[in-house]
């Protein structure tokens, strides 16, 4: 039966395909595809882990005190029985063999199938065995941890779904449905076969949503219980424009969305023609369109979209998901230099790490502070780890010998932080001089992401060559709305008068002092506010490459002289959204 699940639209377009469910588990599980050649070794990992748990439980059984409650012995029996169940082992191996899932993913996928069966059971005793099953799987997962297989370097072809008797073609698009995906998970899936994403949690500018957007495939986040309601292999439609997922669509709905999908492709085809057109408004204002990237390899997409530089290289993506083994100076230098070379002489803005909050270094050790978004994040974390920060600064300064680098610092608020940061940059230079190592000049920029920064522009403009407004965080901190929390997503309002006031003042103050100001948050790529930002005086936008041509189209149709008066009225309004829509 057809039904729809509503969430937040985060990446445009329509995807139609079969659902691949990433089950959530209490143990943090890596999900990745293996190569076909790895199937036997993945079977073996599973066997070794299962045998280890059997041995563990048998040892427990043998050493159980005489006065132990009989329920305990019975529970161990049930656990052993489940572990030794050949039909369950067979089904798990099928996920590995036919879908090329890694062992952990296979195990949790089968668990999900069984849990649903248990939930439907009438018999209470049997229904309660679900917990036993979950505990057993958890034990096996723990054993699998630490014995992980390397991921497939290239994504395998679409899994052979017909082997499961599901349908007859090999090339059915796959749509990923998960409770949550960390930004590191998303990077792992980045070049995979998926045609779209849906997650239960997350806000429009959560980092997961940003990475989804960077994959340029339709995505919906904050779709509450999607991962509970959708089953493996259900047909689903993701409408990334409306933020809706349609499950088990009828033929009429399928046809309608198929048409929408083709229209979208045509529109993209039309936009591509604007690639080499200069971004100049009707009244002759030149606008700078820059790209946001996460990895050096993303520069290809930036150039393909006609970006005139990188306005935000989120360097933290080089640091995440490495289980504590941070990239050393040479590895970072190579990555930054690759980004510069990738941009073929165009400038690259490298932001120092923004680790913390929803971008933990390691998914296995998520940030457990009470308010991670208000905690040790971004420059605060960098200053608390000076050796790590100096390593990054040296790598950036060395890379700067090969091209035009703008060095950007996230989340600054205090004069003391600015002072410490500048001192460390100076120290990194002296260290390179002492080593006799070549380094280059950089221009220095600060992100305006905290209201306190937007209200102390004089201080920032005294010390920095340029400013970049991180609207994602500026909105989060101005409105006290966690950007990753879907339960307050309706209050996350980029058009709140307070947000617009901080934006307008920052743009105006930069212009007065002759220092460039850019916006690199998601607002820069949102065509519904392009005209407003132009009217407020913004002349530099940095966004994901996939958004760039649509924004350019808006710019080509705009007259900034006329927009300025209108933008002033919007700024004075108590409900700016009404003027924007009207
Ligand atoms: C922002 O906050 O707007 C920004 C660009 O930084 P990030 O999204 O990486 O926090
Ligand atoms: Mg930010």
Short mmCIF file of N, CA, C and O in Angstrom, two decimals, residues 256-298:
data_model
loop_
_atom_site.label_atom_id
_atom_site.label_comp_id
_atom_site.label_asym_id
_atom_site.label_seq_id
_atom_site.Cartn_x
_atom_site.Cartn_y
_atom_site.Cartn_z
N UNK A 256 4.11 9.55 -12.74
CA UNK A 256 4.17 10.99 -12.51
C UNK A 256 5.58 11.42 -12.09
O UNK A 256 6.13 12.39 -12.59
N UNK A 257 6.16 10.65 -11.16
CA UNK A 257 7.50 11.01 -10.70
C UNK A 257 8.57 10.74 -11.75
O UNK A 257 9.59 11.42 -11.82
N UNK A 258 8.33 9.72 -12.57
CA UNK A 258 9.25 9.43 -13.67
C UNK A 258 9.32 10.65 -14.59
O UNK A 258 10.39 11.07 -15.04
N UNK A 259 8.16 11.27 -14.84
CA UNK A 259 8.08 12.46 -15.68
C UNK A 259 8.84 13.61 -15.03
O UNK A 259 9.66 14.28 -15.67
N UNK A 260 8.60 13.82 -13.71
CA UNK A 260 9.27 14.90 -12.98
C UNK A 260 10.79 14.72 -13.04
O UNK A 260 11.53 15.69 -13.19
N UNK A 261 11.20 13.46 -12.90
CA UNK A 261 12.63 13.16 -12.92
C UNK A 261 13.25 13.56 -14.27
O UNK A 261 14.30 14.19 -14.32
N UNK A 262 12.56 13.24 -15.35
CA UNK A 262 13.08 13.56 -16.68
C UNK A 262 13.12 15.09 -16.88
O UNK A 262 14.06 15.63 -17.44
N UNK A 263 12.09 15.80 -16.36
CA UNK A 263 12.07 17.26 -16.47
C UNK A 263 13.27 17.86 -15.76
O UNK A 263 13.91 18.78 -16.24
N UNK A 264 13.56 17.31 -14.57
CA UNK A 264 14.70 17.79 -13.78
C UNK A 264 16.00 17.62 -14.55
O UNK A 264 16.87 18.50 -14.55
N UNK A 265 16.12 16.46 -15.21
CA UNK A 265 17.35 16.21 -15.98
C UNK A 265 17.48 17.21 -17.13
O UNK A 265 18.57 17.70 -17.42
N UNK A 266 16.35 17.52 -17.77
CA UNK A 266 16.38 18.49 -18.87
C UNK A 266 16.83 19.86 -18.37
O UNK A 266 17.63 20.54 -19.00
N UNK A 267 16.29 20.25 -17.20
CA UNK A 267 16.62 21.55 -16.62
C UNK A 267 18.13 21.62 -16.32
O UNK A 267 18.79 22.61 -16.59
N UNK A 268 18.67 20.54 -15.76
CA UNK A 268 20.11 20.51 -15.50
C UNK A 268 20.89 20.67 -16.78
O UNK A 268 21.90 21.37 -16.84
N UNK A 269 20.43 20.01 -17.81
CA UNK A 269 21.09 20.09 -19.12
C UNK A 269 21.12 21.54 -19.60
O UNK A 269 22.12 22.01 -20.14
N UNK A 270 20.01 22.27 -19.36
CA UNK A 270 19.95 23.67 -19.80
C UNK A 270 20.93 24.53 -19.02
O UNK A 270 21.61 25.38 -19.57
N UNK A 271 21.02 24.25 -17.69
CA UNK A 271 21.90 25.06 -16.84
C UNK A 271 23.37 24.91 -17.23
O UNK A 271 24.15 25.86 -17.12
N UNK A 272 23.74 23.72 -17.67
CA UNK A 272 25.15 23.46 -18.00
C UNK A 272 25.67 24.48 -19.02
O UNK A 272 26.84 24.85 -19.01
N UNK A 273 24.77 24.98 -19.85
CA UNK A 273 25.20 25.95 -20.88
C UNK A 273 25.70 27.26 -20.25
O UNK A 273 26.36 28.05 -20.90
N UNK A 274 25.34 27.49 -18.98
CA UNK A 274 25.76 28.75 -18.34
C UNK A 274 27.18 28.67 -17.77
O UNK A 274 27.71 29.65 -17.26
N UNK A 275 27.79 27.49 -17.88
CA UNK A 275 29.07 27.26 -17.20
C UNK A 275 30.10 28.37 -17.46
O UNK A 275 30.73 28.87 -16.55
N UNK A 276 30.26 28.76 -18.71
CA UNK A 276 31.32 29.74 -19.02
C UNK A 276 30.80 31.17 -19.07
O UNK A 276 31.56 32.10 -19.33
N UNK A 277 29.52 31.36 -18.83
CA UNK A 277 28.98 32.73 -18.83
C UNK A 277 29.45 33.45 -17.57
O UNK A 277 29.30 32.92 -16.47
N UNK A 278 30.05 34.64 -17.69
CA UNK A 278 30.48 35.35 -16.47
C UNK A 278 29.28 35.68 -15.57
O UNK A 278 28.20 36.01 -16.08
N UNK A 279 29.49 35.58 -14.27
CA UNK A 279 28.39 35.86 -13.33
C UNK A 279 28.29 37.36 -13.12
O UNK A 279 28.91 37.93 -12.21
N UNK A 280 27.55 38.02 -13.98
CA UNK A 280 27.41 39.48 -13.91
C UNK A 280 25.92 39.80 -13.90
O UNK A 280 25.15 39.23 -14.68
N UNK A 281 25.51 40.72 -13.04
CA UNK A 281 24.09 41.06 -12.95
C UNK A 281 23.70 41.97 -14.12
O UNK A 281 24.57 42.48 -14.84
N UNK A 282 22.39 42.22 -14.25
CA UNK A 282 21.90 43.08 -15.35
C UNK A 282 22.51 44.47 -15.29
O UNK A 282 22.74 45.11 -16.31
N UNK A 283 22.80 44.94 -14.06
CA UNK A 283 23.38 46.29 -13.93
C UNK A 283 24.91 46.23 -13.84
O UNK A 283 25.54 47.16 -13.33
N UNK A 284 25.48 45.13 -14.31
CA UNK A 284 26.93 45.08 -14.47
C UNK A 284 27.76 44.76 -13.23
O UNK A 284 28.97 44.94 -13.24
N UNK A 285 27.13 44.30 -12.16
CA UNK A 285 27.91 43.94 -10.97
C UNK A 285 28.51 42.54 -11.15
O UNK A 285 27.78 41.59 -11.44
N UNK A 286 29.83 42.46 -10.95
CA UNK A 286 30.50 41.15 -11.07
C UNK A 286 30.33 40.39 -9.75
O UNK A 286 30.60 40.93 -8.68
N UNK A 287 29.88 39.16 -9.85
CA UNK A 287 29.68 38.35 -8.64
C UNK A 287 30.66 37.18 -8.66
O UNK A 287 30.84 36.53 -9.70
N UNK A 288 31.26 36.93 -7.49
CA UNK A 288 32.22 35.82 -7.40
C UNK A 288 31.48 34.56 -6.95
O UNK A 288 30.84 34.57 -5.90
N UNK A 289 31.57 33.50 -7.75
CA UNK A 289 30.93 32.24 -7.37
C UNK A 289 31.99 31.19 -7.08
O UNK A 289 32.76 30.79 -7.96
N UNK A 290 32.05 30.78 -5.83
CA UNK A 290 33.09 29.87 -5.37
C UNK A 290 32.48 28.53 -4.97
O UNK A 290 31.26 28.44 -4.76
N UNK A 291 33.35 27.53 -4.81
CA UNK A 291 32.85 26.19 -4.48
C UNK A 291 33.21 25.79 -3.05
O UNK A 291 34.28 26.15 -2.56
N UNK A 292 32.34 25.03 -2.41
CA UNK A 292 32.65 24.38 -1.13
C UNK A 292 33.08 22.95 -1.45
O UNK A 292 32.39 22.26 -2.20
N UNK A 293 34.20 22.53 -0.88
CA UNK A 293 34.64 21.15 -1.11
C UNK A 293 34.98 20.46 0.20
O UNK A 293 35.21 21.11 1.22
N UNK A 294 35.01 19.14 0.15
CA UNK A 294 35.38 18.36 1.33
C UNK A 294 36.68 17.59 1.14
O UNK A 294 37.32 17.21 2.11
N UNK A 295 37.01 17.31 -0.11
CA UNK A 295 38.20 16.53 -0.41
C UNK A 295 38.86 17.15 -1.64
O UNK A 295 38.15 17.75 -2.48
N UNK A 296 40.18 16.96 -1.79
CA UNK A 296 40.86 17.54 -2.96
C UNK A 296 40.20 17.10 -4.27
O UNK A 296 40.11 17.90 -5.22
N UNK A 297 39.72 15.88 -4.33
CA UNK A 297 39.13 15.37 -5.57
C UNK A 297 37.88 16.13 -6.00
O UNK A 297 37.47 16.07 -7.17
N UNK A 298 37.26 16.86 -5.05
CA UNK A 298 36.03 17.60 -5.39
C UNK A 298 36.30 18.79 -6.31
O UNK A 298 35.36 19.42 -6.81
#
